[in-house]
Coordinates of C-alpha atoms in Angstrom, one line a residue:
X1 CA -12.9 25.1 -33.9
X2 CA -10.5 24.8 -31.0
X3 CA -11.1 27.7 -28.4
X4 CA -7.8 28.7 -26.7
X5 CA -9.3 32.0 -25.2
X6 CA -9.1 30.7 -21.5
X7 CA -5.3 31.5 -21.9
X8 CA -4.4 35.1 -21.5
X9 CA -1.2 34.4 -23.6
X10 CA -3.6 34.3 -26.7
X11 CA -4.7 37.9 -26.2
X12 CA -1.1 39.3 -26.9
X13 CA -0.3 36.5 -29.5
X14 CA -3.8 35.6 -31.2
X15 CA -3.8 32.0 -32.8
X16 CA -4.4 31.9 -36.4
X17 CA -4.5 28.5 -36.3
X18 CA -5.5 27.3 -32.6
X19 CA -5.8 23.7 -33.7
X20 CA -2.1 23.9 -33.8
X21 CA 0.5 23.9 -31.2
X22 CA 1.5 27.4 -30.4
X23 CA 5.0 28.3 -29.9
X24 CA 6.3 31.3 -28.1
X25 CA 10.0 31.8 -28.7
X26 CA 12.9 33.7 -30.0
X27 CA 15.8 32.1 -32.4
X28 CA 18.3 31.9 -29.5
X29 CA 20.0 28.5 -28.4
X30 CA 17.0 27.7 -26.2
X31 CA 14.3 28.7 -28.4
X32 CA 15.7 27.0 -31.4
X33 CA 16.0 23.6 -29.7
X34 CA 12.0 23.4 -30.0
X35 CA 11.7 24.9 -33.5
X36 CA 14.3 22.3 -34.9
X37 CA 12.5 19.5 -33.0
X38 CA 9.0 20.7 -34.5
X39 CA 10.4 20.9 -37.8
X40 CA 12.0 17.4 -37.4
X41 CA 8.8 15.9 -36.2
X42 CA 6.6 17.4 -38.6
X43 CA 4.2 18.4 -35.9
X44 CA 1.8 21.3 -36.9
X45 CA 2.5 24.3 -35.0
X46 CA 2.2 28.1 -35.1
X47 CA 5.3 30.4 -34.1
X48 CA 4.9 33.5 -32.2
X49 CA 7.9 35.8 -31.8
X50 CA 8.7 36.8 -28.2
X51 CA 10.7 40.2 -28.4
X52 CA 13.4 40.6 -25.9
X53 CA 13.9 44.1 -27.2
X54 CA 10.4 45.2 -26.4
X55 CA 10.4 43.0 -23.0
X56 CA 7.7 41.0 -24.3
X57 CA 8.8 38.2 -21.8
X58 CA 7.9 40.4 -18.9
X59 CA 4.3 41.0 -19.9
X60 CA 1.4 39.8 -18.1
X61 CA 0.2 37.5 -21.0
X62 CA 3.7 35.7 -21.3
X63 CA 3.8 35.4 -17.6
X64 CA 0.6 33.8 -17.5
X65 CA 2.1 30.9 -19.5
X66 CA 5.6 31.1 -18.1
X67 CA 6.1 32.9 -14.8
X68 CA 9.9 32.4 -15.1
X69 CA 9.7 35.0 -18.1
X70 CA 12.1 32.9 -20.3
X71 CA 11.4 31.4 -23.9
X72 CA 10.5 29.0 -25.1
X73 CA 7.1 28.0 -24.0
X74 CA 4.3 26.2 -25.8
X75 CA 0.4 26.0 -25.6
X76 CA -0.6 22.6 -27.2
X77 CA -4.4 22.4 -27.7
X78 CA -4.3 18.7 -28.0
X79 CA -2.5 17.8 -24.9
X80 CA -2.7 14.5 -22.8
X81 CA -6.6 13.5 -22.9
X82 CA -7.2 15.7 -25.6
X83 CA -6.9 18.8 -23.4
X84 CA -4.7 21.9 -23.8
X85 CA -1.5 21.7 -22.2
X86 CA 0.8 24.7 -21.3
X87 CA 4.5 24.1 -20.9
X88 CA 7.8 25.9 -20.2
X89 CA 11.4 24.9 -20.2
X90 CA 13.1 23.7 -23.0
X91 CA 14.2 20.3 -21.8
X92 CA 10.6 19.7 -20.6
X93 CA 9.3 20.6 -23.9
X94 CA 11.6 18.7 -25.9
X95 CA 10.6 15.4 -23.9
X96 CA 7.2 16.0 -24.5
X97 CA 7.1 16.8 -27.9
X98 CA 9.6 13.6 -28.7
X99 CA 7.0 11.5 -26.6
X100 CA 4.1 13.1 -28.6
X101 CA 5.5 12.5 -32.0
X102 CA 7.1 9.0 -31.1
X103 CA 10.3 10.5 -32.4
X104 CA 14.0 11.4 -31.5
X105 CA 13.6 9.7 -27.9
X106 CA 14.7 5.8 -27.9
X107 CA 11.8 3.3 -26.7
X108 CA 14.3 1.1 -25.0
X109 CA 14.3 2.2 -21.5
X110 CA 18.1 2.0 -20.9
X111 CA 18.9 4.2 -24.2
X112 CA 16.0 6.5 -23.1
X113 CA 17.4 7.2 -19.8
X114 CA 21.0 7.5 -21.3
X115 CA 19.5 10.1 -23.9
X116 CA 17.9 11.9 -21.0
X117 CA 21.4 12.2 -19.1
X118 CA 22.7 13.8 -22.2
X119 CA 20.0 16.2 -22.3
X120 CA 20.5 17.2 -18.5
X121 CA 24.0 17.6 -19.3
X122 CA 23.1 20.3 -21.8
X123 CA 20.6 21.9 -19.4
X124 CA 22.8 21.9 -16.3
X125 CA 26.2 22.5 -17.9
X126 CA 26.2 23.5 -21.5
X127 CA 23.5 26.2 -21.4
X128 CA 24.6 27.9 -18.3
X129 CA 28.3 28.0 -18.9
X130 CA 28.3 28.9 -22.4
X131 CA 25.7 31.5 -21.8
X132 CA 28.1 33.1 -19.1
X133 CA 31.0 32.8 -21.5
X134 CA 29.0 34.9 -23.8
X135 CA 28.2 37.5 -21.4
X136 CA 31.8 37.9 -20.4
X137 CA 32.9 37.6 -24.0
X138 CA 30.5 39.5 -26.1
X139 CA 28.1 41.4 -24.0
X140 CA 28.5 43.6 -21.1
X141 CA 30.9 41.7 -19.3
X142 CA 33.5 42.1 -21.6
X143 CA 34.1 45.6 -20.3
X144 CA 35.4 44.2 -17.2
X145 CA 39.0 44.8 -16.4
X146 CA 39.3 41.5 -14.4
X147 CA 39.3 38.7 -16.7
X148 CA 39.0 36.1 -13.9
X149 CA 35.5 35.6 -14.5
X150 CA 35.6 35.1 -18.2
X151 CA 38.6 32.8 -17.8
X152 CA 36.7 30.7 -15.4
X153 CA 33.8 30.2 -18.0
X154 CA 36.5 29.6 -20.8
X155 CA 38.2 26.9 -18.8
X156 CA 34.7 25.1 -17.8
X157 CA 33.6 25.4 -21.6
X158 CA 36.7 24.0 -22.9
X159 CA 36.2 21.0 -20.3
X160 CA 32.6 20.5 -21.6
X161 CA 33.7 20.5 -25.2
X162 CA 36.4 17.9 -24.4
X163 CA 33.7 15.8 -22.9
X164 CA 31.4 15.9 -26.0
X165 CA 34.5 15.6 -28.5
X166 CA 35.3 12.3 -26.7
X167 CA 31.7 11.2 -26.5
X168 CA 31.2 11.9 -30.4
X169 CA 34.6 10.0 -31.4
X170 CA 33.7 7.1 -33.4
X171 CA 29.8 8.0 -33.3
X172 CA 27.5 9.8 -35.8
X173 CA 25.8 11.4 -32.9
X174 CA 25.5 11.7 -29.1
X175 CA 23.7 8.2 -29.0
X176 CA 25.5 6.5 -31.9
X177 CA 23.6 6.0 -35.1
X178 CA 20.2 7.5 -33.5
X179 CA 19.8 11.2 -34.0
X180 CA 17.8 12.3 -30.8
X181 CA 16.8 15.2 -28.6
X182 CA 20.2 15.1 -27.0
X183 CA 21.7 16.5 -30.3
X184 CA 19.1 18.9 -30.8
X185 CA 19.5 20.2 -27.3
X186 CA 23.4 20.4 -27.2
X187 CA 24.5 21.2 -30.8
X188 CA 23.0 24.8 -31.1
X189 CA 24.7 25.8 -28.1
X190 CA 27.9 24.8 -29.6
X191 CA 27.1 26.3 -32.9
X192 CA 26.1 29.6 -30.9
X193 CA 29.3 29.7 -28.9
X194 CA 31.4 29.6 -31.9
X195 CA 29.2 31.6 -34.2
X196 CA 27.1 34.3 -32.5
X197 CA 29.5 34.4 -29.4
X198 CA 32.6 34.4 -31.8
X199 CA 34.3 32.3 -28.9
X200 CA 35.9 29.6 -31.1
X201 CA 39.7 30.8 -30.8
X202 CA 38.9 31.7 -27.0
X203 CA 38.1 28.0 -26.2
X204 CA 40.5 26.4 -28.7
X205 CA 37.5 24.8 -30.8
X206 CA 40.1 23.6 -33.2
X207 CA 41.0 21.1 -30.6
X208 CA 37.8 19.4 -31.0
X209 CA 37.4 17.9 -34.4
X210 CA 35.1 15.1 -33.7
X211 CA 32.6 17.9 -32.1
X212 CA 33.2 20.1 -35.3
X213 CA 32.3 17.2 -37.5
X214 CA 28.9 16.5 -35.9
X215 CA 28.1 20.1 -35.5
X216 CA 28.4 20.5 -39.4
X217 CA 26.4 17.4 -39.9
X218 CA 23.8 18.8 -37.9
X219 CA 23.9 22.3 -39.6
X220 CA 23.6 20.3 -42.9
X221 CA 19.9 19.2 -42.0
X222 CA 17.1 20.7 -43.7
X223 CA 15.0 21.0 -40.6
X224 CA 17.9 22.4 -38.6
X225 CA 18.4 25.1 -41.2
X226 CA 14.6 25.9 -41.1
X227 CA 14.4 25.8 -37.3
X228 CA 17.4 28.1 -36.7
X229 CA 15.4 31.0 -38.2
X230 CA 12.0 30.4 -36.2
X231 CA 10.3 32.5 -35.4
X232 CA 11.7 35.0 -37.8
X233 CA 13.1 38.3 -36.4
X234 CA 11.7 41.5 -37.6
X235 CA 14.2 43.6 -39.7
X236 CA 16.6 45.4 -37.5
X237 CA 15.6 43.3 -34.2

């Protein structure tokens, strides 16, 4: 039987199936990127809920796996060379899982790098900008009388949405006919901006019909529908 006892995180989140990949996460836009990819690939995994309302991400056990105290993080008992691998940062995890499964990352070198550039577009632009907009529109920042910070992120979010809308014109997915980790990284953030943050009118989402079309195709995928709720939140959390 696989032994993961050397990893302190398993003391707080014991592995019921230590032979499976262990996922430590929460169904946020960054978290569901990984659960969706795991559902798409069919890799065996065991999800563990990291609750922000109880500051699970700040516990010594979680910090032993990710010193940056962010979700998601994984522990793969069957990493490279058959040795356990602990990994954090959702973009790095997406690349790792795509390579491990041989899916959703093109083998052709040119298309591989083109896919990775769109993954980095999400990591460096879409995620941080949409997240800041969410803070100023939905959370504590909405109480600020000065709306210049919010409007700055509205403008930049609109610009990023326009880039995506242009890219998706005449394409089924970011990379054309191929559904890849670029889509799995980007589209949950767009869905969250419009849904959970409720910023559709603020950013003029109706002006981006090509993007909206692809988001709907993404949300129709069974693996996406499952992954959006993994790990399941407890009632009231």
